[in-house]
mmCIF file of C-alpha atoms in Angstrom:
data_model
loop_
_atom_site.group_PDB
_atom_site.id
_atom_site.type_symbol
_atom_site.label_atom_id
_atom_site.label_comp_id
_atom_site.label_asym_id
_atom_site.label_seq_id
_atom_site.Cartn_x
_atom_site.Cartn_y
_atom_site.Cartn_z
ATOM 1 C CA UNK A 1 -1.837 44.254 -11.521
ATOM 2 C CA UNK A 2 -4.761 46.316 -11.959
ATOM 3 C CA UNK A 3 -4.289 50.295 -11.739
ATOM 4 C CA UNK A 4 -4.077 51.611 -8.343
ATOM 5 C CA UNK A 5 -7.277 53.662 -6.969
ATOM 6 C CA UNK A 6 -6.534 57.657 -6.856
ATOM 7 C CA UNK A 7 -5.281 58.427 -3.997
ATOM 8 C CA UNK A 8 -3.909 55.283 -2.172
ATOM 9 C CA UNK A 9 -0.530 56.237 -2.040
ATOM 10 C CA UNK A 10 -0.487 59.459 0.598
ATOM 11 C CA UNK A 11 2.568 61.522 0.361
ATOM 12 C CA UNK A 12 5.647 59.866 2.780
ATOM 13 C CA UNK A 13 8.592 61.332 4.569
ATOM 14 C CA UNK A 14 11.433 59.663 3.279
ATOM 15 C CA UNK A 15 14.842 59.502 5.015
ATOM 16 C CA UNK A 16 16.779 60.187 1.562
ATOM 17 C CA UNK A 17 17.588 59.137 -1.730
ATOM 18 C CA UNK A 18 17.867 55.332 -1.446
ATOM 19 C CA UNK A 19 19.204 53.190 -4.535
ATOM 20 C CA UNK A 20 17.261 51.008 -6.869
ATOM 21 C CA UNK A 21 16.127 47.537 -5.657
ATOM 22 C CA UNK A 22 15.221 44.857 -8.183
ATOM 23 C CA UNK A 23 12.180 46.533 -8.238
ATOM 24 C CA UNK A 24 8.704 44.660 -8.450
ATOM 25 C CA UNK A 25 5.832 45.636 -10.467
ATOM 26 C CA UNK A 26 5.514 48.827 -8.194
ATOM 27 C CA UNK A 27 8.328 49.788 -5.577
ATOM 28 C CA UNK A 28 7.315 50.557 -2.261
ATOM 29 C CA UNK A 29 6.883 54.266 -0.985
ATOM 30 C CA UNK A 30 10.027 56.469 -1.272
ATOM 31 C CA UNK A 31 12.494 58.072 -3.696
ATOM 32 C CA UNK A 32 15.059 55.887 -5.129
ATOM 33 C CA UNK A 33 17.948 56.444 -7.833
ATOM 34 C CA UNK A 34 19.661 54.153 -10.555
ATOM 35 C CA UNK A 35 21.642 53.396 -13.570
ATOM 36 C CA UNK A 36 18.671 52.849 -16.499
ATOM 37 C CA UNK A 37 21.178 52.018 -19.272
ATOM 38 C CA UNK A 38 24.912 51.774 -20.036
ATOM 39 C CA UNK A 39 26.922 51.714 -23.458
ATOM 40 C CA UNK A 40 30.387 51.415 -23.202
ATOM 41 C CA UNK A 41 32.858 51.039 -26.370
ATOM 42 C CA UNK A 42 36.558 49.962 -26.443
ATOM 43 C CA UNK A 43 39.165 48.410 -28.645
ATOM 44 C CA UNK A 44 37.950 45.478 -30.689
ATOM 45 C CA UNK A 45 40.306 43.294 -29.659
ATOM 46 C CA UNK A 46 38.108 43.617 -26.163
ATOM 47 C CA UNK A 47 35.262 41.973 -27.920
ATOM 48 C CA UNK A 48 36.431 38.213 -26.577
ATOM 49 C CA UNK A 49 36.827 39.610 -22.601
ATOM 50 C CA UNK A 50 33.329 40.971 -23.172
ATOM 51 C CA UNK A 51 31.421 37.763 -24.591
ATOM 52 C CA UNK A 52 33.319 35.946 -21.891
ATOM 53 C CA UNK A 53 32.165 38.522 -18.871
ATOM 54 C CA UNK A 54 28.698 38.512 -20.108
ATOM 55 C CA UNK A 55 28.752 34.579 -20.666
ATOM 56 C CA UNK A 56 29.626 34.070 -16.986
ATOM 57 C CA UNK A 57 26.831 36.483 -15.591
ATOM 58 C CA UNK A 58 23.806 34.914 -18.023
ATOM 59 C CA UNK A 59 22.349 31.559 -18.243
ATOM 60 C CA UNK A 60 21.054 32.007 -21.727
ATOM 61 C CA UNK A 61 22.931 31.374 -24.903
ATOM 62 C CA UNK A 62 23.174 34.607 -26.965
ATOM 63 C CA UNK A 63 21.699 35.307 -30.432
ATOM 64 C CA UNK A 64 23.346 36.179 -33.502
ATOM 65 C CA UNK A 65 22.382 39.854 -34.775
ATOM 66 C CA UNK A 66 23.515 42.765 -37.132
ATOM 67 C CA UNK A 67 24.823 44.713 -34.103
ATOM 68 C CA UNK A 68 24.009 48.270 -33.195
ATOM 69 C CA UNK A 69 23.858 50.843 -35.959
ATOM 70 C CA UNK A 70 27.351 51.560 -37.526
ATOM 71 C CA UNK A 71 28.557 47.761 -36.735
ATOM 72 C CA UNK A 72 28.610 44.706 -38.817
ATOM 73 C CA UNK A 73 27.678 42.143 -36.292
ATOM 74 C CA UNK A 74 26.783 41.199 -32.651
ATOM 75 C CA UNK A 75 25.554 38.802 -29.956
ATOM 76 C CA UNK A 76 22.321 39.822 -27.462
ATOM 77 C CA UNK A 77 21.458 38.059 -24.543
ATOM 78 C CA UNK A 78 17.704 38.102 -23.774
ATOM 79 C CA UNK A 79 16.990 40.406 -21.830
ATOM 80 C CA UNK A 80 18.776 43.600 -23.206
ATOM 81 C CA UNK A 81 22.606 43.130 -23.226
ATOM 82 C CA UNK A 82 23.746 43.863 -26.680
ATOM 83 C CA UNK A 83 27.645 43.288 -27.629
ATOM 84 C CA UNK A 84 28.464 44.858 -31.263
ATOM 85 C CA UNK A 85 31.723 44.966 -33.385
ATOM 86 C CA UNK A 86 33.063 45.258 -36.967
ATOM 87 C CA UNK A 87 33.190 48.899 -36.514
ATOM 88 C CA UNK A 88 35.450 51.269 -39.243
ATOM 89 C CA UNK A 89 36.749 52.566 -36.140
ATOM 90 C CA UNK A 90 37.878 49.123 -34.914
ATOM 91 C CA UNK A 91 36.329 49.287 -31.934
ATOM 92 C CA UNK A 92 33.265 46.996 -30.035
ATOM 93 C CA UNK A 93 30.344 47.903 -28.091
ATOM 94 C CA UNK A 94 28.201 46.741 -25.322
ATOM 95 C CA UNK A 95 25.010 48.037 -24.485
ATOM 96 C CA UNK A 96 23.461 46.865 -20.979
ATOM 97 C CA UNK A 97 19.883 47.903 -21.868
ATOM 98 C CA UNK A 98 17.043 49.138 -18.699
ATOM 99 C CA UNK A 99 15.606 45.759 -19.689
ATOM 100 C CA UNK A 100 18.385 44.031 -18.126
ATOM 101 C CA UNK A 101 19.323 46.464 -15.742
ATOM 102 C CA UNK A 102 15.687 46.618 -14.123
ATOM 103 C CA UNK A 103 16.795 43.099 -12.741
ATOM 104 C CA UNK A 104 19.883 44.273 -10.825
ATOM 105 C CA UNK A 105 19.979 46.418 -7.475
ATOM 106 C CA UNK A 106 21.350 50.017 -7.718
ATOM 107 C CA UNK A 107 24.780 48.561 -6.066
ATOM 108 C CA UNK A 108 25.121 45.805 -8.779
ATOM 109 C CA UNK A 109 24.673 48.034 -11.530
ATOM 110 C CA UNK A 110 27.370 50.092 -10.409
ATOM 111 C CA UNK A 111 29.499 47.183 -9.952
ATOM 112 C CA UNK A 112 28.794 46.532 -13.851
ATOM 113 C CA UNK A 113 29.907 49.837 -14.448
ATOM 114 C CA UNK A 114 33.219 49.420 -12.471
ATOM 115 C CA UNK A 115 33.741 46.212 -13.959
ATOM 116 C CA UNK A 116 33.665 47.939 -17.720
ATOM 117 C CA UNK A 117 36.186 50.622 -16.520
ATOM 118 C CA UNK A 118 38.800 48.029 -15.257
ATOM 119 C CA UNK A 119 38.540 46.206 -18.436
ATOM 120 C CA UNK A 120 39.628 49.195 -20.076
ATOM 121 C CA UNK A 121 36.130 50.215 -21.655
ATOM 122 C CA UNK A 122 35.004 53.868 -21.634
ATOM 123 C CA UNK A 123 30.957 54.834 -20.976
ATOM 124 C CA UNK A 124 29.513 56.605 -23.790
ATOM 125 C CA UNK A 125 26.118 56.451 -22.359
ATOM 126 C CA UNK A 126 24.865 56.290 -18.999
ATOM 127 C CA UNK A 127 21.125 57.202 -18.279
ATOM 128 C CA UNK A 128 20.104 57.770 -14.738
ATOM 129 C CA UNK A 129 16.711 57.547 -13.188
ATOM 130 C CA UNK A 130 15.297 59.519 -10.339
ATOM 131 C CA UNK A 131 11.891 57.868 -9.010
ATOM 132 C CA UNK A 132 9.414 58.930 -6.821
ATOM 133 C CA UNK A 133 6.726 57.036 -5.538
ATOM 134 C CA UNK A 134 3.969 57.780 -3.553
ATOM 135 C CA UNK A 135 4.944 60.956 -3.012
ATOM 136 C CA UNK A 136 2.246 63.090 -4.809
ATOM 137 C CA UNK A 137 4.595 65.860 -6.059
ATOM 138 C CA UNK A 138 2.961 66.660 -10.034
ATOM 139 C CA UNK A 139 6.691 66.369 -11.379
ATOM 140 C CA UNK A 140 5.679 65.773 -14.812
ATOM 141 C CA UNK A 141 2.621 68.273 -14.647
ATOM 142 C CA UNK A 142 4.830 70.996 -12.877
ATOM 143 C CA UNK A 143 7.593 70.531 -15.400
ATOM 144 C CA UNK A 144 5.290 70.837 -18.362
ATOM 145 C CA UNK A 145 3.574 73.942 -17.147
ATOM 146 C CA UNK A 146 7.061 75.128 -16.186
ATOM 147 C CA UNK A 147 8.376 75.031 -19.659
ATOM 148 C CA UNK A 148 5.151 76.669 -21.297
ATOM 149 C CA UNK A 149 5.899 79.433 -19.234
ATOM 150 C CA UNK A 150 9.829 79.908 -20.470
ATOM 151 C CA UNK A 151 11.266 78.649 -17.062
ATOM 152 C CA UNK A 152 13.403 75.664 -18.499
ATOM 153 C CA UNK A 153 17.107 75.979 -18.520
ATOM 154 C CA UNK A 154 20.363 74.450 -19.578
ATOM 155 C CA UNK A 155 18.407 72.393 -22.118
ATOM 156 C CA UNK A 156 16.929 74.514 -25.072
ATOM 157 C CA UNK A 157 13.886 72.826 -25.939
ATOM 158 C CA UNK A 158 11.060 70.520 -25.006
ATOM 159 C CA UNK A 159 8.300 68.055 -26.132
ATOM 160 C CA UNK A 160 5.497 67.382 -24.356
ATOM 161 C CA UNK A 161 4.069 63.647 -25.489
ATOM 162 C CA UNK A 162 0.900 63.078 -23.537
ATOM 163 C CA UNK A 163 -1.687 60.302 -24.361
ATOM 164 C CA UNK A 164 -5.254 60.158 -23.570
ATOM 165 C CA UNK A 165 -8.475 57.882 -23.822
ATOM 166 C CA UNK A 166 -11.499 59.005 -26.179
ATOM 167 C CA UNK A 167 -13.066 59.754 -22.790
ATOM 168 C CA UNK A 168 -9.844 61.833 -21.807
ATOM 169 C CA UNK A 169 -8.472 59.638 -19.690
ATOM 170 C CA UNK A 170 -4.782 59.893 -19.411
ATOM 171 C CA UNK A 171 -2.626 56.812 -20.509
ATOM 172 C CA UNK A 172 0.615 58.914 -20.874
ATOM 173 C CA UNK A 173 1.983 61.595 -19.122
ATOM 174 C CA UNK A 174 5.726 62.557 -20.623
ATOM 175 C CA UNK A 175 7.554 66.025 -21.427
ATOM 176 C CA UNK A 176 10.919 65.164 -23.277
ATOM 177 C CA UNK A 177 13.772 67.886 -22.702
ATOM 178 C CA UNK A 178 16.592 68.726 -24.857
ATOM 179 C CA UNK A 179 17.211 67.119 -28.463
ATOM 180 C CA UNK A 180 18.560 63.343 -28.432
ATOM 181 C CA UNK A 181 21.597 64.248 -30.327
ATOM 182 C CA UNK A 182 22.529 66.445 -27.389
ATOM 183 C CA UNK A 183 25.204 65.111 -25.103
ATOM 184 C CA UNK A 184 22.248 65.473 -22.477
ATOM 185 C CA UNK A 185 19.013 65.120 -22.366
ATOM 186 C CA UNK A 186 16.236 64.321 -20.512
ATOM 187 C CA UNK A 187 12.474 62.940 -20.055
ATOM 188 C CA UNK A 188 9.995 63.570 -16.928
ATOM 189 C CA UNK A 189 7.233 61.109 -17.026
ATOM 190 C CA UNK A 190 5.153 59.047 -15.223
ATOM 191 C CA UNK A 191 6.533 55.642 -15.006
ATOM 192 C CA UNK A 192 3.243 53.885 -13.076
ATOM 193 C CA UNK A 193 1.093 54.987 -16.051
ATOM 194 C CA UNK A 194 3.923 53.630 -18.480
ATOM 195 C CA UNK A 195 4.224 50.195 -17.059
ATOM 196 C CA UNK A 196 0.282 50.061 -16.418
ATOM 197 C CA UNK A 197 0.575 49.525 -12.332
ATOM 198 C CA UNK A 198 -0.473 52.778 -10.865
ATOM 199 C CA UNK A 199 -2.725 56.014 -11.602
ATOM 200 C CA UNK A 200 -1.082 58.922 -12.322
ATOM 201 C CA UNK A 201 0.995 60.391 -10.011
ATOM 202 C CA UNK A 202 1.906 57.455 -7.729
ATOM 203 C CA UNK A 203 5.151 56.933 -9.272
ATOM 204 C CA UNK A 204 6.681 59.360 -11.203
ATOM 205 C CA UNK A 205 10.349 59.504 -12.619
ATOM 206 C CA UNK A 206 13.166 61.983 -13.694
ATOM 207 C CA UNK A 207 15.479 60.454 -16.197
ATOM 208 C CA UNK A 208 18.636 62.088 -17.810
ATOM 209 C CA UNK A 209 20.801 60.704 -20.527
ATOM 210 C CA UNK A 210 24.231 61.624 -20.542
ATOM 211 C CA UNK A 211 26.609 60.610 -23.624
ATOM 212 C CA UNK A 212 30.365 61.358 -24.835
ATOM 213 C CA UNK A 213 32.182 62.807 -22.117
ATOM 214 C CA UNK A 214 29.594 63.688 -19.842
ATOM 215 C CA UNK A 215 29.201 60.272 -19.627
ATOM 216 C CA UNK A 216 32.956 59.471 -18.777
ATOM 217 C CA UNK A 217 32.929 62.358 -16.085
ATOM 218 C CA UNK A 218 29.779 60.855 -14.489
ATOM 219 C CA UNK A 219 30.727 57.228 -14.384
ATOM 220 C CA UNK A 220 33.817 58.509 -12.670
ATOM 221 C CA UNK A 221 32.099 59.994 -9.986
ATOM 222 C CA UNK A 222 30.386 57.296 -9.477
ATOM 223 C CA UNK A 223 32.855 54.979 -9.106
ATOM 224 C CA UNK A 224 34.997 57.096 -7.003
ATOM 225 C CA UNK A 225 31.986 57.873 -4.710
ATOM 226 C CA UNK A 226 31.674 54.098 -3.526
ATOM 227 C CA UNK A 227 28.640 53.591 -1.314
ATOM 228 C CA UNK A 228 27.925 57.252 -1.630
ATOM 229 C CA UNK A 229 26.826 56.863 -5.088
ATOM 230 C CA UNK A 230 23.038 57.420 -4.963
ATOM 231 C CA UNK A 231 23.983 60.700 -3.623
ATOM 232 C CA UNK A 232 25.837 61.464 -6.370
ATOM 233 C CA UNK A 233 23.745 60.351 -8.873
ATOM 234 C CA UNK A 234 20.924 61.851 -7.585
ATOM 235 C CA UNK A 235 22.658 65.228 -7.558
ATOM 236 C CA UNK A 236 23.711 64.734 -11.073
ATOM 237 C CA UNK A 237 20.429 64.097 -12.499
ATOM 238 C CA UNK A 238 19.011 67.144 -10.740
ATOM 239 C CA UNK A 239 21.741 69.189 -12.108
ATOM 240 C CA UNK A 240 21.344 68.602 -15.539
ATOM 241 C CA UNK A 241 18.090 70.813 -15.947
ATOM 242 C CA UNK A 242 16.720 73.376 -14.357
ATOM 243 C CA UNK A 243 13.539 75.786 -14.235
ATOM 244 C CA UNK A 244 13.580 79.262 -12.960
ATOM 245 C CA UNK A 245 11.057 81.953 -13.140
ATOM 246 C CA UNK A 246 11.252 83.883 -16.827
ATOM 247 C CA UNK A 247 11.597 87.797 -15.160
ATOM 248 C CA UNK A 248 13.137 89.122 -18.372
ATOM 249 C CA UNK A 249 16.718 88.435 -16.867
ATOM 250 C CA UNK A 250 18.915 86.179 -19.154
ATOM 251 C CA UNK A 251 21.795 85.552 -16.462
ATOM 252 C CA UNK A 252 19.796 82.396 -14.635
ATOM 253 C CA UNK A 253 21.825 83.917 -11.338
ATOM 254 C CA UNK A 254 19.213 86.446 -11.113
ATOM 255 C CA UNK A 255 15.977 84.315 -11.778
ATOM 256 C CA UNK A 256 14.790 82.593 -9.220
ATOM 257 C CA UNK A 257 13.821 78.893 -9.214
ATOM 258 C CA UNK A 258 10.430 77.830 -9.794
ATOM 259 C CA UNK A 259 8.958 77.400 -6.494
ATOM 260 C CA UNK A 260 7.713 73.393 -7.580
ATOM 261 C CA UNK A 261 11.415 73.065 -8.733
ATOM 262 C CA UNK A 262 12.942 74.730 -5.456
ATOM 263 C CA UNK A 263 11.137 72.654 -3.286
ATOM 264 C CA UNK A 264 12.060 69.187 -4.798
ATOM 265 C CA UNK A 265 15.695 70.433 -4.373
ATOM 266 C CA UNK A 266 15.699 71.298 -1.000
ATOM 267 C CA UNK A 267 18.537 69.454 0.797
ATOM 268 C CA UNK A 268 20.307 68.490 -2.455
ATOM 269 C CA UNK A 269 23.186 69.881 -3.916
ATOM 270 C CA UNK A 270 22.634 70.110 -7.769
ATOM 271 C CA UNK A 271 25.826 69.168 -9.820
ATOM 272 C CA UNK A 272 26.109 70.104 -13.548
ATOM 273 C CA UNK A 273 28.750 68.013 -15.613
ATOM 274 C CA UNK A 274 30.513 70.126 -17.675
ATOM 275 C CA UNK A 275 31.952 69.251 -20.988
ATOM 276 C CA UNK A 276 35.470 68.044 -21.055
ATOM 277 C CA UNK A 277 38.122 70.146 -22.637
ATOM 278 C CA UNK A 278 39.341 68.020 -25.667
ATOM 279 C CA UNK A 279 42.528 65.739 -25.153
ATOM 280 C CA UNK A 280 45.250 67.309 -27.118
ATOM 281 C CA UNK A 281 47.959 65.052 -25.614
ATOM 282 C CA UNK A 282 50.544 63.543 -28.509
ATOM 283 C CA UNK A 283 49.093 60.108 -27.624
ATOM 284 C CA UNK A 284 45.844 60.937 -28.647
ATOM 285 C CA UNK A 285 46.854 62.542 -31.816
ATOM 286 C CA UNK A 286 49.012 59.372 -32.640
ATOM 287 C CA UNK A 287 46.408 57.205 -32.125
ATOM 288 C CA UNK A 288 44.179 58.791 -34.322
ATOM 289 C CA UNK A 289 46.967 59.534 -37.034
ATOM 290 C CA UNK A 290 47.727 55.848 -37.031
ATOM 291 C CA UNK A 291 43.864 54.761 -37.313
ATOM 292 C CA UNK A 292 42.905 57.746 -39.542
ATOM 293 C CA UNK A 293 45.502 59.124 -41.966
ATOM 294 C CA UNK A 294 48.752 56.794 -41.743
ATOM 295 C CA UNK A 295 47.069 54.081 -44.121
ATOM 296 C CA UNK A 296 45.638 56.763 -46.536
ATOM 297 C CA UNK A 297 49.232 58.001 -47.068
ATOM 298 C CA UNK A 298 50.820 55.165 -47.703
ATOM 299 C CA UNK A 299 48.295 54.106 -50.160
ATOM 300 C CA UNK A 300 48.787 57.553 -51.938
ATOM 301 C CA UNK A 301 52.400 57.306 -51.985
ATOM 302 C CA UNK A 302 51.787 53.970 -53.508
ATOM 303 C CA UNK A 303 49.593 55.164 -56.227
ATOM 304 C CA UNK A 304 51.612 57.858 -57.518
ATOM 305 C CA UNK A 305 54.783 55.393 -57.204
ATOM 306 C CA UNK A 306 57.152 57.620 -54.590
ATOM 307 C CA UNK A 307 57.881 57.306 -50.954
ATOM 308 C CA UNK A 308 55.532 58.426 -47.913
ATOM 309 C CA UNK A 309 58.220 60.813 -47.073
ATOM 310 C CA UNK A 310 58.382 62.482 -50.631
ATOM 311 C CA UNK A 311 54.632 62.671 -50.620
ATOM 312 C CA UNK A 312 54.641 64.418 -47.551
ATOM 313 C CA UNK A 313 57.054 66.883 -48.498
ATOM 314 C CA UNK A 314 55.202 67.605 -51.712
ATOM 315 C CA UNK A 315 51.822 68.189 -49.763
ATOM 316 C CA UNK A 316 53.570 70.538 -47.508
ATOM 317 C CA UNK A 317 54.761 72.368 -50.734
ATOM 318 C CA UNK A 318 51.302 73.215 -51.354
ATOM 319 C CA UNK A 319 50.973 70.632 -54.064
ATOM 320 C CA UNK A 320 47.598 68.529 -54.326
ATOM 321 C CA UNK A 321 46.947 64.774 -54.980
ATOM 322 C CA UNK A 322 44.165 64.603 -57.130
ATOM 323 C CA UNK A 323 41.407 62.419 -56.462
ATOM 324 C CA UNK A 324 38.662 60.395 -58.501
ATOM 325 C CA UNK A 325 35.243 59.349 -57.077
ATOM 326 C CA UNK A 326 35.618 55.638 -55.278
ATOM 327 C CA UNK A 327 38.978 57.396 -53.716
ATOM 328 C CA UNK A 328 41.217 56.283 -56.749
ATOM 329 C CA UNK A 329 44.597 58.235 -57.108
ATOM 330 C CA UNK A 330 45.040 59.896 -60.668
ATOM 331 C CA UNK A 331 48.635 59.301 -60.469
ATOM 332 C CA UNK A 332 49.270 63.279 -60.813
ATOM 333 C CA UNK A 333 50.185 66.175 -58.833
ATOM 334 C CA UNK A 334 48.801 69.663 -59.628
ATOM 335 C CA UNK A 335 50.085 72.921 -57.998
#
């Protein structure tokens, strides 16, 4: 599909947020929201159940691959489903990437998330995408200008990444918000330019990446919301970032929102997902103990030829077990 002429998509009034359809090259005018990436982890003994689940959805056979980072093996179904295992923590991981999710309707993506939770998998990354098609809002440009004025809040850094032809024609409009290592980061960009299906301003996207506890909290909200999940996801995406006038005040409540951002939020309750408090239950500690420390205690006790209770008693009294490189025990204690 060739680029759409400038001005071919007049601003349209939409009745509300819609969920993502199985989108064609250029979705119809409106505002839609959906999941754009889903990553879950779980115990490695769930690997076969996950493989059977994906095989029931896919007609193509998987290809054996090394797996995701920190995993030793994996299977990939084209397009965009990666199952990984062989992690030192005895977990497996499954990624449903954007290239796969875009083939599903918004409701089917939520059903996929629900299935993962019911199988005992825990979401560790969820990307939410909020698309504005034919709205002429200049979201990416406004966001970049707002950041330059010092108006970005909640996320602490930004990085414009635009690209032009030698004649100065824009071919990429993108601003990255926050750091990829953070539990929340985002991108605001021109999706029509990226896909090569429309001229600038026709199709724009706000995309937020939720990780770790934020992903789990978002997943619970979406599943609990049932048919109202589009409104919930919309609120969480817009609540992850903020743009407020730099008036010298440090408190956000004393800084009015930037005009363009205020207009974008009309009728929306922006919801910020706070990080979860660390789980300090005995079960969580016991699980970590069995996975990380118990085997090491047994190894140390055997190396110095005493029982585990005797080793623990020595350690509690302040004695130190001396180790050599490569974790070899020296069979001696030092005060």
